[in-house]
Amino acid sequence: MSEQLYFEDVEEGMELPTVEKNPTTQQLVKYAGASGDYYQIHYDQEFAKANGLPNVILHGALKNAFLGHLMTNWVGEHGMLRKLSAQYRGMDVPGTPIYAKGVVTKKYVENGENLVECDIWLENHKGEKTTPGSALVALPAKK
Amino acid sequence: MTQQSAISQEMRDGVGVESDPLSHKVELGAIIKFAEAIGDPNPIFNDEEAARKTRYGGIVAPPTFLRSMRAGPAKVEVRSPYGAALDGGSEWEYFEPARAGDTITVTTKVADIFERPGRLGNMLFIIRETRYINQFGRLVAVQRGTGISYQPPEG
């Protein structure tokens, strides 16, 4: 397990450690099974094309999970994820890498809690932000 | 000429009506399988021995695992007339971790419904609010999801 992140370590404008993902068609099938989302646009190419899509596409909820991974990886065992949101603006297809990234936008104390807001997003290999979102976390303090 | 609305009175009548609840056991194996499927190697999601040494005292579910748990049937169905659907986005608020062994009861309701023109024609947006409550009656999470539907293009 990685070293614990503390409230004192965080500054506005700081970047979160990037999480790289390499989704494959196999991963989409695994995610379909694990989540129970069997909509065919995620594994049946003909079905996806008949629905006006370029190819099979990643489940929005899988992209949401990638952003969840970004956050739980960053806050560590003693940090708590309070809010997580994502908008699936652009479609992502399997076969190319995708990067979960984030930046700290605000740090404040409220009701005795150390809170940090972040802008988060998924970026495709062309550098396009396909999935913007935001997160709120509570972090432990050193003292 | 304006396009006819895809939203019927019946659909509007379903807004705000909570579904029946449906309870699910959070199975350890399901969490491990989910963590593997999303490619998250964090031991709190897949290694019981390591997770026991953490503040959680055992394996917990990754934040979006709750997506795998459906609500009970709607009392008033809000069904899109369109045959194709996309997921527009999701907003989660978390209150308690979901642990292996928990029983989570899920209810959902349509919070809002609207339409606007898009790249694939008229797009219907259905905003759904889903609540996840554990066996102690404590709220674990709330999810607001945006479902988008549209008429599939003519083949």
mmCIF file of C-alpha atoms in Angstrom:
data_model
loop_
_atom_site.group_PDB
_atom_site.id
_atom_site.type_symbol
_atom_site.label_atom_id
_atom_site.label_comp_id
_atom_site.label_asym_id
_atom_site.label_seq_id
_atom_site.Cartn_x
_atom_site.Cartn_y
_atom_site.Cartn_z
ATOM 1 C CA MET A 1 0.000 0.000 0.000
ATOM 2 C CA SER A 2 1.310 3.434 -0.886
ATOM 3 C CA GLU A 3 2.326 6.040 1.664
ATOM 4 C CA GLN A 4 -0.531 7.941 3.310
ATOM 5 C CA LEU A 5 -1.383 11.345 1.879
ATOM 6 C CA TYR A 6 -2.001 14.093 4.459
ATOM 7 C CA PHE A 7 -3.940 17.339 4.221
ATOM 8 C CA GLU A 8 -0.708 19.281 4.772
ATOM 9 C CA ASP A 9 0.825 17.618 1.681
ATOM 10 C CA VAL A 10 -1.855 19.040 -0.603
ATOM 11 C CA GLU A 11 -1.791 22.398 -2.383
ATOM 12 C CA GLU A 12 -4.213 23.950 -4.813
ATOM 13 C CA GLY A 13 -3.006 23.386 -8.358
ATOM 14 C CA MET A 14 -1.214 20.162 -7.430
ATOM 15 C CA GLU A 15 -1.587 17.291 -9.881
ATOM 16 C CA LEU A 16 -2.784 13.859 -8.809
ATOM 17 C CA PRO A 17 -0.675 10.846 -9.796
ATOM 18 C CA THR A 18 -1.947 9.706 -13.216
ATOM 19 C CA VAL A 19 -3.464 6.237 -13.492
ATOM 20 C CA GLU A 20 -2.916 4.666 -16.910
ATOM 21 C CA LYS A 21 -5.474 2.202 -18.221
ATOM 22 C CA ASN A 22 -5.282 0.014 -21.294
ATOM 23 C CA PRO A 23 -8.840 -1.148 -21.889
ATOM 24 C CA THR A 24 -9.306 -4.096 -24.251
ATOM 25 C CA THR A 25 -12.429 -5.788 -25.610
ATOM 26 C CA GLN A 26 -11.679 -8.519 -23.059
ATOM 27 C CA GLN A 27 -11.870 -5.985 -20.250
ATOM 28 C CA LEU A 28 -15.263 -4.788 -21.518
ATOM 29 C CA VAL A 29 -16.553 -8.356 -21.371
ATOM 30 C CA LYS A 30 -15.134 -8.792 -17.866
ATOM 31 C CA TYR A 31 -16.747 -5.544 -16.775
ATOM 32 C CA ALA A 32 -20.069 -6.582 -18.316
ATOM 33 C CA GLY A 33 -19.958 -9.781 -16.261
ATOM 34 C CA ALA A 34 -18.806 -8.137 -13.031
ATOM 35 C CA SER A 35 -21.323 -5.282 -13.209
ATOM 36 C CA GLY A 36 -24.253 -7.066 -14.815
ATOM 37 C CA ASP A 37 -24.419 -4.481 -17.624
ATOM 38 C CA TYR A 38 -24.907 -6.605 -20.733
ATOM 39 C CA TYR A 39 -25.910 -3.845 -23.158
ATOM 40 C CA GLN A 40 -24.529 -5.077 -26.506
ATOM 41 C CA ILE A 41 -22.902 -1.788 -27.565
ATOM 42 C CA HIS A 42 -20.022 -2.796 -25.274
ATOM 43 C CA TYR A 43 -19.168 -6.144 -26.908
ATOM 44 C CA ASP A 44 -21.139 -6.651 -30.139
ATOM 45 C CA GLN A 45 -19.590 -4.611 -32.957
ATOM 46 C CA GLU A 46 -22.501 -5.031 -35.395
ATOM 47 C CA PHE A 47 -24.984 -4.025 -32.738
ATOM 48 C CA ALA A 48 -22.887 -0.967 -31.849
ATOM 49 C CA LYS A 49 -22.683 0.112 -35.502
ATOM 50 C CA ALA A 50 -26.437 -0.352 -35.987
ATOM 51 C CA ASN A 51 -26.850 2.097 -33.099
ATOM 52 C CA GLY A 52 -24.799 4.743 -34.876
ATOM 53 C CA LEU A 53 -21.598 4.123 -32.923
ATOM 54 C CA PRO A 54 -18.144 3.799 -34.511
ATOM 55 C CA ASN A 55 -17.289 0.566 -32.704
ATOM 56 C CA VAL A 56 -17.934 -1.077 -29.349
ATOM 57 C CA ILE A 57 -17.411 1.587 -26.688
ATOM 58 C CA LEU A 58 -16.351 1.582 -23.056
ATOM 59 C CA HIS A 59 -19.137 1.443 -20.475
ATOM 60 C CA GLY A 60 -19.627 4.877 -18.930
ATOM 61 C CA ALA A 61 -19.609 3.135 -15.567
ATOM 62 C CA LEU A 62 -16.217 1.546 -16.329
ATOM 63 C CA LYS A 63 -14.824 5.011 -17.027
ATOM 64 C CA ASN A 64 -16.408 6.104 -13.762
ATOM 65 C CA ALA A 65 -14.562 3.216 -12.078
ATOM 66 C CA PHE A 66 -11.258 4.397 -13.607
ATOM 67 C CA LEU A 67 -11.828 7.785 -11.979
ATOM 68 C CA GLY A 68 -12.705 6.032 -8.718
ATOM 69 C CA HIS A 69 -9.372 4.186 -8.999
ATOM 70 C CA LEU A 70 -7.588 7.529 -9.493
ATOM 71 C CA MET A 71 -9.120 8.891 -6.293
ATOM 72 C CA THR A 72 -8.851 5.898 -3.931
ATOM 73 C CA ASN A 73 -5.258 5.399 -5.081
ATOM 74 C CA TRP A 74 -4.459 9.027 -4.221
ATOM 75 C CA VAL A 75 -6.228 9.428 -0.854
ATOM 76 C CA GLY A 76 -4.926 6.148 0.581
ATOM 77 C CA GLU A 77 -6.274 4.110 3.458
ATOM 78 C CA HIS A 78 -7.083 7.048 5.744
ATOM 79 C CA GLY A 79 -8.574 9.334 3.155
ATOM 80 C CA MET A 80 -12.277 9.176 2.346
ATOM 81 C CA LEU A 81 -13.891 9.708 -1.017
ATOM 82 C CA ARG A 82 -17.027 11.790 -0.394
ATOM 83 C CA LYS A 83 -18.162 12.723 -3.889
ATOM 84 C CA LEU A 84 -17.308 11.479 -7.345
ATOM 85 C CA SER A 85 -18.856 12.673 -10.570
ATOM 86 C CA ALA A 86 -18.183 12.056 -14.232
ATOM 87 C CA GLN A 87 -19.785 13.125 -17.487
ATOM 88 C CA TYR A 88 -19.363 10.774 -20.417
ATOM 89 C CA ARG A 89 -19.009 13.468 -23.094
ATOM 90 C CA GLY A 90 -16.792 11.636 -25.544
ATOM 91 C CA MET A 91 -16.889 7.971 -26.442
ATOM 92 C CA ASP A 92 -13.882 5.820 -25.693
ATOM 93 C CA VAL A 93 -13.023 2.689 -27.600
ATOM 94 C CA PRO A 94 -10.898 -0.275 -26.514
ATOM 95 C CA GLY A 95 -7.403 -0.766 -27.905
ATOM 96 C CA THR A 96 -5.766 2.530 -27.004
ATOM 97 C CA PRO A 97 -4.487 3.774 -23.636
ATOM 98 C CA ILE A 98 -6.573 6.105 -21.514
ATOM 99 C CA TYR A 99 -5.294 8.220 -18.640
ATOM 100 C CA ALA A 100 -7.120 9.150 -15.430
ATOM 101 C CA LYS A 101 -5.836 12.521 -14.261
ATOM 102 C CA GLY A 102 -6.711 15.209 -11.770
ATOM 103 C CA VAL A 103 -5.749 18.515 -10.222
ATOM 104 C CA VAL A 104 -6.519 19.994 -6.797
ATOM 105 C CA THR A 105 -8.849 22.994 -7.144
ATOM 106 C CA LYS A 106 -9.662 23.835 -3.527
ATOM 107 C CA LYS A 107 -8.561 22.930 -0.028
ATOM 108 C CA TYR A 108 -10.534 23.937 3.067
ATOM 109 C CA VAL A 109 -11.650 22.943 6.557
ATOM 110 C CA GLU A 110 -15.356 22.572 7.234
ATOM 111 C CA ASN A 111 -16.977 21.195 10.397
ATOM 112 C CA GLY A 112 -13.555 20.017 11.528
ATOM 113 C CA GLU A 113 -12.965 18.060 8.328
ATOM 114 C CA ASN A 114 -10.053 18.523 5.964
ATOM 115 C CA LEU A 115 -11.641 18.660 2.555
ATOM 116 C CA VAL A 116 -10.077 18.756 -0.882
ATOM 117 C CA GLU A 117 -11.870 19.326 -4.172
ATOM 118 C CA CYS A 118 -10.411 18.136 -7.441
ATOM 119 C CA ASP A 119 -11.148 18.433 -11.119
ATOM 120 C CA ILE A 120 -10.671 14.994 -12.587
ATOM 121 C CA TRP A 121 -10.903 13.617 -16.094
ATOM 122 C CA LEU A 122 -10.073 10.831 -18.500
ATOM 123 C CA GLU A 123 -7.807 11.715 -21.376
ATOM 124 C CA ASN A 124 -7.442 9.607 -24.513
ATOM 125 C CA HIS A 125 -4.193 9.001 -26.416
ATOM 126 C CA LYS A 126 -4.886 12.096 -28.557
ATOM 127 C CA GLY A 127 -4.951 14.246 -25.430
ATOM 128 C CA GLU A 128 -8.728 14.794 -25.600
ATOM 129 C CA LYS A 129 -10.640 14.969 -22.319
ATOM 130 C CA THR A 130 -13.482 12.560 -22.987
ATOM 131 C CA THR A 131 -14.772 12.309 -19.449
ATOM 132 C CA PRO A 132 -14.619 15.383 -17.233
ATOM 133 C CA GLY A 133 -15.630 15.122 -13.602
ATOM 134 C CA SER A 134 -14.960 16.223 -10.077
ATOM 135 C CA ALA A 135 -14.289 14.718 -6.676
ATOM 136 C CA LEU A 136 -14.398 15.708 -3.023
ATOM 137 C CA VAL A 137 -12.221 13.907 -0.477
ATOM 138 C CA ALA A 138 -11.583 14.154 3.255
ATOM 139 C CA LEU A 139 -7.955 13.698 4.313
ATOM 140 C CA PRO A 140 -6.254 13.054 7.650
ATOM 141 C CA ALA A 141 -3.988 15.747 9.131
ATOM 142 C CA LYS A 142 -0.485 15.088 10.488
ATOM 143 C CA LYS A 143 -1.140 16.835 13.790
ATOM 144 C CA MET B 1 -41.986 22.497 -37.519
ATOM 145 C CA THR B 2 -41.143 21.427 -34.033
ATOM 146 C CA GLN B 3 -40.517 17.808 -33.340
ATOM 147 C CA GLN B 4 -43.086 16.010 -31.270
ATOM 148 C CA SER B 5 -42.039 15.542 -27.649
ATOM 149 C CA ALA B 6 -40.837 12.086 -26.692
ATOM 150 C CA ILE B 7 -42.103 12.650 -23.155
ATOM 151 C CA SER B 8 -45.607 11.334 -22.554
ATOM 152 C CA GLN B 9 -47.896 12.221 -19.681
ATOM 153 C CA GLU B 10 -47.428 8.671 -18.365
ATOM 154 C CA MET B 11 -43.679 9.250 -18.200
ATOM 155 C CA ARG B 12 -44.182 12.550 -16.379
ATOM 156 C CA ASP B 13 -46.462 10.784 -13.888
ATOM 157 C CA GLY B 14 -43.568 8.516 -12.954
ATOM 158 C CA VAL B 15 -41.233 11.348 -11.945
ATOM 159 C CA GLY B 16 -40.531 11.331 -8.192
ATOM 160 C CA VAL B 17 -42.149 7.943 -7.567
ATOM 161 C CA GLU B 18 -39.784 5.663 -5.651
ATOM 162 C CA SER B 19 -39.324 2.095 -6.895
ATOM 163 C CA ASP B 20 -39.786 -1.013 -4.807
ATOM 164 C CA PRO B 21 -36.662 -1.823 -2.769
ATOM 165 C CA LEU B 22 -34.408 -4.717 -3.700
ATOM 166 C CA SER B 23 -31.799 -6.129 -1.303
ATOM 167 C CA HIS B 24 -28.439 -7.575 -2.301
ATOM 168 C CA LYS B 25 -25.757 -9.378 -0.349
ATOM 169 C CA VAL B 26 -22.324 -7.840 -0.963
ATOM 170 C CA GLU B 27 -20.340 -10.962 -1.779
ATOM 171 C CA LEU B 28 -16.592 -11.063 -1.237
ATOM 172 C CA GLY B 29 -16.043 -12.889 -4.518
ATOM 173 C CA ALA B 30 -18.122 -10.313 -6.399
ATOM 174 C CA ILE B 31 -15.989 -7.466 -5.030
ATOM 175 C CA ILE B 32 -12.751 -9.221 -5.989
ATOM 176 C CA LYS B 33 -14.106 -9.944 -9.464
ATOM 177 C CA PHE B 34 -15.257 -6.352 -9.886
ATOM 178 C CA ALA B 35 -11.868 -4.957 -8.771
ATOM 179 C CA GLU B 36 -10.169 -7.231 -11.268
ATOM 180 C CA ALA B 37 -12.555 -6.194 -14.048
ATOM 181 C CA ILE B 38 -11.850 -2.480 -13.513
ATOM 182 C CA GLY B 39 -8.121 -3.190 -13.172
ATOM 183 C CA ASP B 40 -7.681 -1.790 -9.659
ATOM 184 C CA PRO B 41 -4.981 -3.700 -7.732
ATOM 185 C CA ASN B 42 -5.561 -1.935 -4.371
ATOM 186 C CA PRO B 43 -5.409 -4.698 -1.704
ATOM 187 C CA ILE B 44 -8.392 -3.242 0.216
ATOM 188 C CA PHE B 45 -10.486 -4.485 -2.712
ATOM 189 C CA ASN B 46 -8.924 -7.907 -3.270
ATOM 190 C CA ASP B 47 -6.727 -9.161 -0.424
ATOM 191 C CA GLU B 48 -8.563 -10.063 2.773
ATOM 192 C CA GLU B 49 -5.391 -10.598 4.790
ATOM 193 C CA ALA B 50 -3.943 -7.200 3.834
ATOM 194 C CA ALA B 51 -7.325 -5.460 4.128
ATOM 195 C CA ARG B 52 -7.767 -6.745 7.707
ATOM 196 C CA LYS B 53 -4.717 -4.791 8.764
ATOM 197 C CA THR B 54 -6.216 -1.532 7.482
ATOM 198 C CA ARG B 55 -8.718 0.769 9.181
ATOM 199 C CA TYR B 56 -11.463 -1.006 7.235
ATOM 200 C CA GLY B 57 -10.803 -4.337 8.944
ATOM 201 C CA GLY B 58 -11.526 -6.257 5.755
ATOM 202 C CA ILE B 59 -12.282 -5.992 2.080
ATOM 203 C CA VAL B 60 -14.535 -3.112 1.026
ATOM 204 C CA ALA B 61 -16.174 -2.447 -2.312
ATOM 205 C CA PRO B 62 -14.610 -0.020 -4.827
ATOM 206 C CA PRO B 63 -16.622 3.225 -5.070
ATOM 207 C CA THR B 64 -18.583 2.329 -8.188
ATOM 208 C CA PHE B 65 -19.225 -1.324 -7.239
ATOM 209 C CA LEU B 66 -22.742 -0.339 -6.157
ATOM 210 C CA ARG B 67 -23.584 0.055 -9.845
ATOM 211 C CA SER B 68 -23.854 -3.733 -9.984
ATOM 212 C CA MET B 69 -26.845 -3.638 -7.596
ATOM 213 C CA ARG B 70 -30.190 -2.856 -9.096
ATOM 214 C CA ALA B 71 -33.254 -1.326 -7.488
ATOM 215 C CA GLY B 72 -36.588 -3.109 -7.319
ATOM 216 C CA PRO B 73 -39.262 -2.698 -10.005
ATOM 217 C CA ALA B 74 -40.725 0.757 -10.613
ATOM 218 C CA LYS B 75 -44.224 1.393 -9.322
ATOM 219 C CA VAL B 76 -44.786 3.712 -12.277
ATOM 220 C CA GLU B 77 -42.583 2.819 -15.225
ATOM 221 C CA VAL B 78 -40.793 5.676 -17.016
ATOM 222 C CA ARG B 79 -39.943 4.012 -20.307
ATOM 223 C CA SER B 80 -38.227 5.864 -23.133
ATOM 224 C CA PRO B 81 -39.918 5.429 -26.549
ATOM 225 C CA TYR B 82 -36.446 5.250 -28.109
ATOM 226 C CA GLY B 83 -34.578 2.030 -28.780
ATOM 227 C CA ALA B 84 -30.987 3.189 -28.282
ATOM 228 C CA ALA B 85 -29.435 4.321 -25.040
ATOM 229 C CA LEU B 86 -26.224 5.886 -23.756
ATOM 230 C CA ASP B 87 -24.998 6.588 -20.259
ATOM 231 C CA GLY B 88 -24.524 10.351 -19.880
ATOM 232 C CA GLY B 89 -22.848 10.513 -16.522
ATOM 233 C CA SER B 90 -22.959 9.750 -12.867
ATOM 234 C CA GLU B 91 -22.695 11.714 -9.612
ATOM 235 C CA TRP B 92 -21.982 9.823 -6.424
ATOM 236 C CA GLU B 93 -22.130 10.881 -2.818
ATOM 237 C CA TYR B 94 -20.625 8.455 -0.301
ATOM 238 C CA PHE B 95 -21.437 8.175 3.388
ATOM 239 C CA GLU B 96 -20.233 4.732 4.514
ATOM 240 C CA PRO B 97 -18.107 2.041 2.902
ATOM 241 C CA ALA B 98 -19.889 -1.038 1.565
ATOM 242 C CA ARG B 99 -18.237 -4.102 3.090
ATOM 243 C CA ALA B 100 -18.189 -7.738 2.096
ATOM 244 C CA GLY B 101 -21.075 -9.354 3.978
ATOM 245 C CA ASP B 102 -23.270 -6.233 4.028
ATOM 246 C CA THR B 103 -26.819 -6.335 2.751
ATOM 247 C CA ILE B 104 -27.548 -3.306 0.612
ATOM 248 C CA THR B 105 -31.112 -2.275 -0.158
ATOM 249 C CA VAL B 106 -31.519 -0.266 -3.336
ATOM 250 C CA THR B 107 -34.350 2.053 -4.362
ATOM 251 C CA THR B 108 -34.468 4.427 -7.291
ATOM 252 C CA LYS B 109 -36.650 7.153 -8.701
ATOM 253 C CA VAL B 110 -36.681 9.392 -11.734
ATOM 254 C CA ALA B 111 -35.743 12.833 -10.444
ATOM 255 C CA ASP B 112 -36.031 14.711 -13.738
ATOM 256 C CA ILE B 113 -36.794 14.194 -17.410
ATOM 257 C CA PHE B 114 -36.095 16.508 -20.353
ATOM 258 C CA GLU B 115 -35.096 16.455 -24.030
ATOM 259 C CA ARG B 116 -32.843 18.400 -26.377
ATOM 260 C CA PRO B 117 -31.566 18.036 -29.934
ATOM 261 C CA GLY B 118 -28.238 16.269 -30.327
ATOM 262 C CA ARG B 119 -25.906 14.709 -32.864
ATOM 263 C CA LEU B 120 -28.039 11.565 -33.045
ATOM 264 C CA GLY B 121 -31.376 13.435 -33.272
ATOM 265 C CA ASN B 122 -33.720 14.246 -30.423
ATOM 266 C CA MET B 123 -32.067 13.141 -27.178
ATOM 267 C CA LEU B 124 -34.138 12.212 -24.165
ATOM 268 C CA PHE B 125 -32.497 12.673 -20.751
ATOM 269 C CA ILE B 126 -33.742 10.754 -17.752
ATOM 270 C CA ILE B 127 -32.113 11.671 -14.429
ATOM 271 C CA ARG B 128 -32.360 8.856 -11.943
ATOM 272 C CA GLU B 129 -31.544 9.051 -8.240
ATOM 273 C CA THR B 130 -30.612 5.750 -6.621
ATOM 274 C CA ARG B 131 -30.169 5.238 -2.873
ATOM 275 C CA TYR B 132 -28.141 2.446 -1.261
ATOM 276 C CA ILE B 133 -28.896 1.620 2.390
ATOM 277 C CA ASN B 134 -27.136 -1.039 4.493
ATOM 278 C CA GLN B 135 -28.519 -3.597 6.951
ATOM 279 C CA PHE B 136 -28.238 -1.070 9.816
ATOM 280 C CA GLY B 137 -30.501 1.368 7.998
ATOM 281 C CA ARG B 138 -27.546 3.651 7.279
ATOM 282 C CA LEU B 139 -27.232 5.439 3.983
ATOM 283 C CA VAL B 140 -24.141 4.139 2.155
ATOM 284 C CA ALA B 141 -24.362 6.189 -1.047
ATOM 285 C CA VAL B 142 -26.599 8.129 -3.390
ATOM 286 C CA GLN B 143 -26.074 8.064 -7.138
ATOM 287 C CA ARG B 144 -27.580 10.490 -9.646
ATOM 288 C CA GLY B 145 -27.284 9.016 -13.108
ATOM 289 C CA THR B 146 -28.078 10.549 -16.486
ATOM 290 C CA GLY B 147 -29.581 8.133 -18.996
ATOM 291 C CA ILE B 148 -29.705 9.373 -22.605
ATOM 292 C CA SER B 149 -31.855 7.690 -25.230
ATOM 293 C CA TYR B 150 -32.410 8.294 -28.933
ATOM 294 C CA GLN B 151 -33.920 6.768 -32.050
ATOM 295 C CA PRO B 152 -31.380 4.415 -33.672
ATOM 296 C CA PRO B 153 -30.473 5.543 -37.228
ATOM 297 C CA GLU B 154 -32.251 3.791 -40.105
ATOM 298 C CA GLY B 155 -30.201 0.787 -41.161
#
